[in-house]
Amino acid sequence: MTSKCSTIEAEGFCDSLTQIINKDDMAEIIKGQKSMLKHLEKTNQMLLNCNNIAEQQQAIVFSKFQRHTALLKDVKKDLQSVHTRIKRLKLALQTNNHEWLVIGENNGSNPGENVGPSTNAPSIN
């Protein structure tokens, strides 16, 4: 019997609540919610457009980044090759010119001074 009473009481409470609510206020609330929904849909569309533009720009920047990275790797290889060649040339010059350096030091001259044509050659003016 308590279930019948509670059901009747609940229905009575709901009926009393519906009588308290103003229909005009409810219409204004629904109108406000619809307006907010339209506003949020527009905002969502704008965010989707911004996201698409950002993805396109990111793809462009990423491709440029990959090209620049490849270029830097090539430059690094070239510089390493040049550095290796210079080291080999220095080593070759040191081993080949070691005798010249010893002769130059014995004569009291700097090793780099007498490199080139001799001083006894006639000058061209």
mmCIF file of N, CA and C in Angstrom:
data_model
loop_
_atom_site.group_PDB
_atom_site.id
_atom_site.type_symbol
_atom_site.label_atom_id
_atom_site.label_comp_id
_atom_site.label_asym_id
_atom_site.label_seq_id
_atom_site.Cartn_x
_atom_site.Cartn_y
_atom_site.Cartn_z
ATOM 1 N N MET A 1 0.825 -1.184 0.000
ATOM 2 C CA MET A 1 0.000 0.000 0.000
ATOM 3 C C MET A 1 0.872 1.251 0.000
ATOM 4 N N THR A 2 2.069 1.123 0.503
ATOM 5 C CA THR A 2 2.951 2.268 0.527
ATOM 6 C C THR A 2 3.395 2.634 -0.880
ATOM 7 N N SER A 3 3.491 1.675 -1.804
ATOM 8 C CA SER A 3 3.908 1.989 -3.164
ATOM 9 C C SER A 3 2.853 2.807 -3.880
ATOM 10 N N LYS A 4 1.573 2.520 -3.614
ATOM 11 C CA LYS A 4 0.512 3.306 -4.246
ATOM 12 C C LYS A 4 0.515 4.731 -3.712
ATOM 13 N N CYS A 5 0.772 4.890 -2.450
ATOM 14 C CA CYS A 5 0.797 6.213 -1.839
ATOM 15 C C CYS A 5 1.977 7.022 -2.356
ATOM 16 N N SER A 6 3.109 6.377 -2.475
ATOM 17 C CA SER A 6 4.283 7.110 -2.933
ATOM 18 C C SER A 6 4.132 7.505 -4.393
ATOM 19 N N THR A 7 3.497 6.682 -5.199
ATOM 20 C CA THR A 7 3.276 7.011 -6.605
ATOM 21 C C THR A 7 2.304 8.176 -6.721
ATOM 22 N N ILE A 8 1.281 8.153 -5.934
ATOM 23 C CA ILE A 8 0.298 9.238 -5.961
ATOM 24 C C ILE A 8 0.943 10.532 -5.474
ATOM 25 N N GLU A 9 1.748 10.438 -4.446
ATOM 26 C CA GLU A 9 2.433 11.614 -3.908
ATOM 27 C C GLU A 9 3.420 12.181 -4.927
ATOM 28 N N ALA A 10 4.133 11.307 -5.637
ATOM 29 C CA ALA A 10 5.102 11.764 -6.640
ATOM 30 C C ALA A 10 4.385 12.464 -7.783
ATOM 31 N N GLU A 11 3.277 11.901 -8.204
ATOM 32 C CA GLU A 11 2.516 12.540 -9.294
ATOM 33 C C GLU A 11 1.988 13.897 -8.845
ATOM 34 N N GLY A 12 1.557 13.964 -7.620
ATOM 35 C CA GLY A 12 1.062 15.228 -7.086
ATOM 36 C C GLY A 12 2.168 16.265 -7.010
ATOM 37 N N PHE A 13 3.343 15.821 -6.596
ATOM 38 C CA PHE A 13 4.476 16.739 -6.519
ATOM 39 C C PHE A 13 4.856 17.244 -7.904
ATOM 40 N N CYS A 14 4.879 16.366 -8.905
ATOM 41 C CA CYS A 14 5.211 16.772 -10.282
ATOM 42 C C CYS A 14 4.164 17.744 -10.817
ATOM 43 N N ASP A 15 2.887 17.465 -10.523
ATOM 44 C CA ASP A 15 1.829 18.370 -10.975
ATOM 45 C C ASP A 15 1.984 19.742 -10.340
ATOM 46 N N SER A 16 2.341 19.774 -9.070
ATOM 47 C CA SER A 16 2.503 21.066 -8.399
ATOM 48 C C SER A 16 3.715 21.826 -8.973
ATOM 49 N N LEU A 17 4.784 21.101 -9.345
ATOM 50 C CA LEU A 17 5.938 21.753 -9.952
ATOM 51 C C LEU A 17 5.596 22.327 -11.325
ATOM 52 N N THR A 18 4.839 21.592 -12.123
ATOM 53 C CA THR A 18 4.483 22.100 -13.457
ATOM 54 C C THR A 18 3.578 23.318 -13.351
ATOM 55 N N GLN A 19 2.816 23.413 -12.318
ATOM 56 C CA GLN A 19 1.974 24.592 -12.142
ATOM 57 C C GLN A 19 2.810 25.802 -11.700
ATOM 58 N N ILE A 20 3.902 25.560 -10.999
ATOM 59 C CA ILE A 20 4.754 26.650 -10.521
ATOM 60 C C ILE A 20 5.558 27.249 -11.676
ATOM 61 N N ILE A 21 5.997 26.414 -12.640
ATOM 62 C CA ILE A 21 6.841 26.861 -13.744
ATOM 63 C C ILE A 21 6.031 27.737 -14.689
ATOM 64 N N ASN A 22 6.626 28.864 -15.041
ATOM 65 C CA ASN A 22 5.984 29.805 -15.944
ATOM 66 C C ASN A 22 6.302 29.387 -17.379
ATOM 67 N N LYS A 23 5.298 29.282 -18.217
ATOM 68 C CA LYS A 23 5.492 28.858 -19.606
ATOM 69 C C LYS A 23 6.349 29.860 -20.377
ATOM 70 N N ASP A 24 6.199 31.142 -20.117
ATOM 71 C CA ASP A 24 6.987 32.158 -20.810
ATOM 72 C C ASP A 24 8.473 32.039 -20.440
ATOM 73 N N ASP A 25 8.744 31.754 -19.164
ATOM 74 C CA ASP A 25 10.131 31.569 -18.745
ATOM 75 C C ASP A 25 10.753 30.358 -19.431
ATOM 76 N N MET A 26 9.992 29.294 -19.533
ATOM 77 C CA MET A 26 10.490 28.095 -20.199
ATOM 78 C C MET A 26 10.775 28.382 -21.674
ATOM 79 N N ALA A 27 9.906 29.141 -22.316
ATOM 80 C CA ALA A 27 10.115 29.488 -23.723
ATOM 81 C C ALA A 27 11.396 30.312 -23.872
ATOM 82 N N GLU A 28 11.647 31.230 -22.965
ATOM 83 C CA GLU A 28 12.872 32.039 -22.999
ATOM 84 C C GLU A 28 14.119 31.174 -22.774
ATOM 85 N N ILE A 29 14.024 30.211 -21.865
ATOM 86 C CA ILE A 29 15.153 29.314 -21.609
ATOM 87 C C ILE A 29 15.452 28.484 -22.855
ATOM 88 N N ILE A 30 14.424 27.949 -23.469
ATOM 89 C CA ILE A 30 14.610 27.140 -24.686
ATOM 90 C C ILE A 30 15.170 28.003 -25.807
ATOM 91 N N LYS A 31 14.667 29.223 -25.939
ATOM 92 C CA LYS A 31 15.175 30.137 -26.960
ATOM 93 C C LYS A 31 16.655 30.447 -26.720
ATOM 94 N N GLY A 32 17.033 30.684 -25.491
ATOM 95 C CA GLY A 32 18.433 30.944 -25.138
ATOM 96 C C GLY A 32 19.322 29.741 -25.434
ATOM 97 N N GLN A 33 18.826 28.546 -25.151
ATOM 98 C CA GLN A 33 19.591 27.343 -25.414
ATOM 99 C C GLN A 33 19.798 27.136 -26.919
ATOM 100 N N LYS A 34 18.739 27.405 -27.701
ATOM 101 C CA LYS A 34 18.875 27.273 -29.154
ATOM 102 C C LYS A 34 19.862 28.292 -29.710
ATOM 103 N N SER A 35 19.808 29.517 -29.180
ATOM 104 C CA SER A 35 20.750 30.554 -29.604
ATOM 105 C C SER A 35 22.183 30.156 -29.261
ATOM 106 N N MET A 36 22.387 29.640 -28.071
ATOM 107 C CA MET A 36 23.721 29.201 -27.654
ATOM 108 C C MET A 36 24.188 28.025 -28.507
ATOM 109 N N LEU A 37 23.279 27.123 -28.857
ATOM 110 C CA LEU A 37 23.635 25.991 -29.704
ATOM 111 C C LEU A 37 24.104 26.466 -31.081
ATOM 112 N N LYS A 38 23.390 27.447 -31.660
ATOM 113 C CA LYS A 38 23.811 28.001 -32.956
ATOM 114 C C LYS A 38 25.190 28.652 -32.839
ATOM 115 N N HIS A 39 25.390 29.401 -31.769
ATOM 116 C CA HIS A 39 26.669 30.074 -31.546
ATOM 117 C C HIS A 39 27.804 29.044 -31.407
ATOM 118 N N LEU A 40 27.569 27.987 -30.665
ATOM 119 C CA LEU A 40 28.586 26.947 -30.487
ATOM 120 C C LEU A 40 28.851 26.191 -31.790
ATOM 121 N N GLU A 41 27.818 25.993 -32.599
ATOM 122 C CA GLU A 41 28.025 25.330 -33.891
ATOM 123 C C GLU A 41 28.894 26.194 -34.803
ATOM 124 N N LYS A 42 28.654 27.507 -34.801
ATOM 125 C CA LYS A 42 29.485 28.413 -35.604
ATOM 126 C C LYS A 42 30.926 28.403 -35.096
ATOM 127 N N THR A 43 31.077 28.427 -33.786
ATOM 128 C CA THR A 43 32.415 28.401 -33.197
ATOM 129 C C THR A 43 33.133 27.103 -33.553
ATOM 130 N N ASN A 44 32.404 25.994 -33.498
ATOM 131 C CA ASN A 44 32.981 24.704 -33.845
ATOM 132 C C ASN A 44 33.422 24.689 -35.306
ATOM 133 N N GLN A 45 32.624 25.254 -36.188
ATOM 134 C CA GLN A 45 32.989 25.310 -37.609
ATOM 135 C C GLN A 45 34.234 26.172 -37.823
ATOM 136 N N MET A 46 34.306 27.291 -37.117
ATOM 137 C CA MET A 46 35.493 28.149 -37.230
ATOM 138 C C MET A 46 36.737 27.428 -36.726
ATOM 139 N N LEU A 47 36.610 26.683 -35.647
ATOM 140 C CA LEU A 47 37.742 25.919 -35.129
ATOM 141 C C LEU A 47 38.172 24.826 -36.107
ATOM 142 N N LEU A 48 37.220 24.188 -36.758
ATOM 143 C CA LEU A 48 37.560 23.180 -37.773
ATOM 144 C C LEU A 48 38.309 23.820 -38.938
ATOM 145 N N ASN A 49 37.873 24.994 -39.369
ATOM 146 C CA ASN A 49 38.564 25.696 -40.449
ATOM 147 C C ASN A 49 39.986 26.072 -40.031
ATOM 148 N N CYS A 50 40.138 26.578 -38.828
ATOM 149 C CA CYS A 50 41.480 26.928 -38.332
ATOM 150 C C CYS A 50 42.368 25.689 -38.253
ATOM 151 N N ASN A 51 41.794 24.583 -37.824
ATOM 152 C CA ASN A 51 42.551 23.339 -37.727
ATOM 153 C C ASN A 51 43.006 22.879 -39.110
ATOM 154 N N ASN A 52 42.131 22.987 -40.109
ATOM 155 C CA ASN A 52 42.507 22.604 -41.479
ATOM 156 C C ASN A 52 43.638 23.484 -42.008
ATOM 157 N N ILE A 53 43.536 24.784 -41.775
ATOM 158 C CA ILE A 53 44.586 25.704 -42.223
ATOM 159 C C ILE A 53 45.895 25.386 -41.515
ATOM 160 N N ALA A 54 45.832 25.121 -40.218
ATOM 161 C CA ALA A 54 47.042 24.801 -39.454
ATOM 162 C C ALA A 54 47.675 23.505 -39.959
ATOM 163 N N GLU A 55 46.876 22.513 -40.315
ATOM 164 C CA GLU A 55 47.407 21.256 -40.848
ATOM 165 C C GLU A 55 48.111 21.488 -42.182
ATOM 166 N N GLN A 56 47.527 22.327 -43.034
ATOM 167 C CA GLN A 56 48.156 22.629 -44.321
ATOM 168 C C GLN A 56 49.493 23.337 -44.105
ATOM 169 N N GLN A 57 49.517 24.317 -43.217
ATOM 170 C CA GLN A 57 50.750 25.045 -42.947
ATOM 171 C C GLN A 57 51.798 24.127 -42.326
ATOM 172 N N GLN A 58 51.364 23.234 -41.455
ATOM 173 C CA GLN A 58 52.291 22.296 -40.828
ATOM 174 C C GLN A 58 52.900 21.378 -41.871
ATOM 175 N N ALA A 59 52.119 20.939 -42.844
ATOM 176 C CA ALA A 59 52.645 20.078 -43.905
ATOM 177 C C ALA A 59 53.692 20.818 -44.733
ATOM 178 N N ILE A 60 53.434 22.089 -45.032
ATOM 179 C CA ILE A 60 54.388 22.893 -45.806
ATOM 180 C C ILE A 60 55.681 23.076 -45.016
ATOM 181 N N VAL A 61 55.556 23.438 -43.758
ATOM 182 C CA VAL A 61 56.740 23.667 -42.924
ATOM 183 C C VAL A 61 57.523 22.365 -42.733
ATOM 184 N N PHE A 62 56.825 21.257 -42.578
ATOM 185 C CA PHE A 62 57.500 19.974 -42.387
ATOM 186 C C PHE A 62 58.295 19.586 -43.628
ATOM 187 N N SER A 63 57.728 19.816 -44.811
ATOM 188 C CA SER A 63 58.469 19.488 -46.038
ATOM 189 C C SER A 63 59.703 20.381 -46.176
ATOM 190 N N LYS A 64 59.569 21.671 -45.848
ATOM 191 C CA LYS A 64 60.726 22.563 -45.886
ATOM 192 C C LYS A 64 61.779 22.121 -44.870
ATOM 193 N N PHE A 65 61.331 21.722 -43.695
ATOM 194 C CA PHE A 65 62.248 21.262 -42.659
ATOM 195 C C PHE A 65 63.023 20.029 -43.130
ATOM 196 N N GLN A 66 62.331 19.104 -43.781
ATOM 197 C CA GLN A 66 63.008 17.906 -44.281
ATOM 198 C C GLN A 66 64.047 18.263 -45.339
ATOM 199 N N ARG A 67 63.710 19.199 -46.238
ATOM 200 C CA ARG A 67 64.672 19.618 -47.262
ATOM 201 C C ARG A 67 65.882 20.290 -46.628
ATOM 202 N N HIS A 68 65.647 21.160 -45.651
ATOM 203 C CA HIS A 68 66.759 21.847 -44.995
ATOM 204 C C HIS A 68 67.626 20.862 -44.220
ATOM 205 N N THR A 69 67.003 19.882 -43.596
ATOM 206 C CA THR A 69 67.759 18.870 -42.871
ATOM 207 C C THR A 69 68.643 18.078 -43.827
ATOM 208 N N ALA A 70 68.083 17.692 -44.972
ATOM 209 C CA ALA A 70 68.873 16.959 -45.964
ATOM 210 C C ALA A 70 70.029 17.818 -46.472
ATOM 211 N N LEU A 71 69.773 19.110 -46.690
ATOM 212 C CA LEU A 71 70.819 20.015 -47.142
ATOM 213 C C LEU A 71 71.936 20.119 -46.102
ATOM 214 N N LEU A 72 71.574 20.247 -44.836
ATOM 215 C CA LEU A 72 72.578 20.336 -43.775
ATOM 216 C C LEU A 72 73.395 19.047 -43.682
ATOM 217 N N LYS A 73 72.747 17.918 -43.878
ATOM 218 C CA LYS A 73 73.491 16.651 -43.856
ATOM 219 C C LYS A 73 74.490 16.594 -45.008
ATOM 220 N N ASP A 74 74.071 17.063 -46.184
ATOM 221 C CA ASP A 74 74.980 17.094 -47.329
ATOM 222 C C ASP A 74 76.153 18.039 -47.072
ATOM 223 N N VAL A 75 75.866 19.198 -46.501
ATOM 224 C CA VAL A 75 76.920 20.162 -46.200
ATOM 225 C C VAL A 75 77.896 19.567 -45.189
ATOM 226 N N LYS A 76 77.374 18.856 -44.203
ATOM 227 C CA LYS A 76 78.233 18.231 -43.197
ATOM 228 C C LYS A 76 79.154 17.202 -43.856
ATOM 229 N N LYS A 77 78.605 16.394 -44.751
ATOM 230 C CA LYS A 77 79.439 15.406 -45.450
ATOM 231 C C LYS A 77 80.517 16.103 -46.271
ATOM 232 N N ASP A 78 80.134 17.167 -46.970
ATOM 233 C CA ASP A 78 81.110 17.912 -47.771
ATOM 234 C C ASP A 78 82.219 18.499 -46.889
ATOM 235 N N LEU A 79 81.838 19.085 -45.770
ATOM 236 C CA LEU A 79 82.831 19.675 -44.874
ATOM 237 C C LEU A 79 83.757 18.610 -44.287
ATOM 238 N N GLN A 80 83.202 17.467 -43.952
ATOM 239 C CA GLN A 80 84.042 16.386 -43.444
ATOM 240 C C GLN A 80 85.018 15.919 -44.518
ATOM 241 N N SER A 81 84.552 15.859 -45.765
ATOM 242 C CA SER A 81 85.423 15.455 -46.867
ATOM 243 C C SER A 81 86.545 16.471 -47.059
ATOM 244 N N VAL A 82 86.209 17.753 -47.035
ATOM 245 C CA VAL A 82 87.217 18.804 -47.189
ATOM 246 C C VAL A 82 88.207 18.745 -46.033
ATOM 247 N N HIS A 83 87.715 18.570 -44.830
ATOM 248 C CA HIS A 83 88.592 18.495 -43.663
ATOM 249 C C HIS A 83 89.555 17.312 -43.792
ATOM 250 N N THR A 84 89.052 16.170 -44.238
ATOM 251 C CA THR A 84 89.910 14.998 -44.415
ATOM 252 C C THR A 84 90.966 15.261 -45.470
ATOM 253 N N ARG A 85 90.580 15.893 -46.573
ATOM 254 C CA ARG A 85 91.544 16.211 -47.633
ATOM 255 C C ARG A 85 92.629 17.161 -47.125
ATOM 256 N N ILE A 86 92.228 18.159 -46.363
ATOM 257 C CA ILE A 86 93.206 19.125 -45.826
ATOM 258 C C ILE A 86 94.179 18.410 -44.897
ATOM 259 N N LYS A 87 93.674 17.519 -44.062
ATOM 260 C CA LYS A 87 94.564 16.783 -43.161
ATOM 261 C C LYS A 87 95.557 15.936 -43.954
ATOM 262 N N ARG A 88 95.075 15.300 -45.023
ATOM 263 C CA ARG A 88 95.979 14.490 -45.855
ATOM 264 C C ARG A 88 97.036 15.360 -46.526
ATOM 265 N N LEU A 89 96.605 16.521 -47.054
ATOM 266 C CA LEU A 89 97.563 17.427 -47.692
ATOM 267 C C LEU A 89 98.604 17.929 -46.697
ATOM 268 N N LYS A 90 98.179 18.298 -45.500
ATOM 269 C CA LYS A 90 99.122 18.755 -44.482
ATOM 270 C C LYS A 90 100.123 17.650 -44.157
ATOM 271 N N LEU A 91 99.630 16.435 -44.017
ATOM 272 C CA LEU A 91 100.515 15.315 -43.713
ATOM 273 C C LEU A 91 101.496 15.081 -44.854
ATOM 274 N N ALA A 92 101.000 15.140 -46.085
ATOM 275 C CA ALA A 92 101.872 14.940 -47.247
ATOM 276 C C ALA A 92 102.917 16.056 -47.325
ATOM 277 N N LEU A 93 102.501 17.287 -47.079
ATOM 278 C CA LEU A 93 103.455 18.399 -47.118
ATOM 279 C C LEU A 93 104.487 18.276 -46.011
ATOM 280 N N GLN A 94 104.078 17.836 -44.859
ATOM 281 C CA GLN A 94 105.026 17.693 -43.754
ATOM 282 C C GLN A 94 106.045 16.599 -44.058
ATOM 283 N N THR A 95 105.614 15.502 -44.637
ATOM 284 C CA THR A 95 106.554 14.415 -44.923
ATOM 285 C C THR A 95 107.448 14.750 -46.102
ATOM 286 N N ASN A 96 106.917 15.404 -47.151
ATOM 287 C CA ASN A 96 107.705 15.732 -48.332
ATOM 288 C C ASN A 96 108.633 16.910 -48.099
ATOM 289 N N ASN A 97 108.223 17.878 -47.344
ATOM 290 C CA ASN A 97 109.001 19.094 -47.150
ATOM 291 C C ASN A 97 109.834 19.062 -45.884
ATOM 292 N N HIS A 98 109.861 17.955 -45.212
ATOM 293 C CA HIS A 98 110.632 17.869 -43.983
ATOM 294 C C HIS A 98 112.119 18.137 -44.257
ATOM 295 N N GLU A 99 112.588 17.628 -45.375
ATOM 296 C CA GLU A 99 113.994 17.863 -45.735
ATOM 297 C C GLU A 99 114.221 19.352 -45.992
ATOM 298 N N TRP A 100 113.302 20.029 -46.656
ATOM 299 C CA TRP A 100 113.444 21.461 -46.929
ATOM 300 C C TRP A 100 113.468 22.256 -45.637
ATOM 301 N N LEU A 101 112.589 21.832 -44.706
ATOM 302 C CA LEU A 101 112.538 22.546 -43.438
ATOM 303 C C LEU A 101 113.862 22.418 -42.693
ATOM 304 N N VAL A 102 114.454 21.253 -42.727
ATOM 305 C CA VAL A 102 115.727 21.049 -42.035
ATOM 306 C C VAL A 102 116.805 21.879 -42.699
ATOM 307 N N ILE A 103 116.846 21.930 -44.031
ATOM 308 C CA ILE A 103 117.842 22.731 -44.758
ATOM 309 C C ILE A 103 117.634 24.207 -44.458
ATOM 310 N N GLY A 104 116.387 24.660 -44.441
ATOM 311 C CA GLY A 104 116.093 26.068 -44.174
ATOM 312 C C GLY A 104 116.494 26.459 -42.776
ATOM 313 N N GLU A 105 116.298 25.593 -41.821
ATOM 314 C CA GLU A 105 116.673 25.900 -40.444
ATOM 315 C C GLU A 105 118.190 25.968 -40.310
ATOM 316 N N ASN A 106 118.897 25.150 -41.055
ATOM 317 C CA ASN A 106 120.366 25.172 -40.994
ATOM 318 C C ASN A 106 120.919 26.455 -41.588
ATOM 319 N N ASN A 107 120.247 27.020 -42.580
ATOM 320 C CA ASN A 107 120.696 28.259 -43.203
ATOM 321 C C ASN A 107 120.262 29.489 -42.425
ATOM 322 N N GLY A 108 119.410 29.312 -41.423
ATOM 323 C CA GLY A 108 118.978 30.450 -40.613
ATOM 324 C C GLY A 108 117.791 31.183 -41.201
ATOM 325 N N SER A 109 117.143 30.614 -42.156
ATOM 326 C CA SER A 109 115.977 31.277 -42.751
ATOM 327 C C SER A 109 114.709 30.559 -42.301
ATOM 328 N N ASN A 110 113.603 31.266 -42.434
ATOM 329 C CA ASN A 110 112.317 30.666 -42.106
ATOM 330 C C ASN A 110 111.927 29.700 -43.210
ATOM 331 N N PRO A 111 111.240 28.653 -42.902
ATOM 332 C CA PRO A 111 110.928 27.651 -43.900
ATOM 333 C C PRO A 111 110.030 28.179 -45.023
ATOM 334 N N GLY A 112 109.177 29.120 -44.759
ATOM 335 C CA GLY A 112 108.255 29.600 -45.779
ATOM 336 C C GLY A 112 108.801 30.720 -46.612
ATOM 337 N N GLU A 113 109.963 31.267 -46.293
ATOM 338 C CA GLU A 113 110.474 32.425 -47.026
ATOM 339 C C GLU A 113 110.959 32.069 -48.417
ATOM 340 N N ASN A 114 111.675 30.990 -48.566
ATOM 341 C CA ASN A 114 112.304 30.670 -49.837
ATOM 342 C C ASN A 114 111.475 29.714 -50.686
ATOM 343 N N VAL A 115 110.242 29.576 -50.375
ATOM 344 C CA VAL A 115 109.388 28.728 -51.188
ATOM 345 C C VAL A 115 109.007 29.521 -52.421
ATOM 346 N N GLY A 116 109.173 28.961 -53.593
ATOM 347 C CA GLY A 116 108.843 29.667 -54.825
ATOM 348 C C GLY A 116 110.087 29.879 -55.639
ATOM 349 N N PRO A 117 110.063 30.875 -56.559
ATOM 350 C CA PRO A 117 111.222 31.097 -57.428
ATOM 351 C C PRO A 117 112.415 31.601 -56.628
ATOM 352 N N SER A 118 113.584 31.280 -57.130
ATOM 353 C CA SER A 118 114.798 31.704 -56.424
ATOM 354 C C SER A 118 114.988 33.202 -56.554
ATOM 355 N N THR A 119 115.780 33.776 -55.656
ATOM 356 C CA THR A 119 115.999 35.228 -55.650
ATOM 357 C C THR A 119 117.005 35.632 -56.721
ATOM 358 N N ASN A 120 117.706 34.682 -57.314
ATOM 359 C CA ASN A 120 118.671 35.007 -58.358
ATOM 360 C C ASN A 120 118.025 35.159 -59.719
ATOM 361 N N ALA A 121 116.786 34.805 -59.844
ATOM 362 C CA ALA A 121 116.103 34.901 -61.139
ATOM 363 C C ALA A 121 115.865 36.360 -61.477
ATOM 364 N N PRO A 122 115.934 36.700 -62.767
ATOM 365 C CA PRO A 122 115.694 38.097 -63.165
ATOM 366 C C PRO A 122 114.232 38.473 -62.927
ATOM 367 N N SER A 123 114.001 39.714 -62.522
ATOM 368 C CA SER A 123 112.635 40.158 -62.275
ATOM 369 C C SER A 123 112.036 40.729 -63.550
ATOM 370 N N ILE A 124 110.796 40.526 -63.697
ATOM 371 C CA ILE A 124 110.084 41.025 -64.883
ATOM 372 C C ILE A 124 109.326 42.271 -64.489
ATOM 373 N N ASN A 125 109.630 43.413 -65.099
ATOM 374 C CA ASN A 125 108.939 44.661 -64.773
ATOM 375 C C ASN A 125 108.084 45.116 -65.910
#
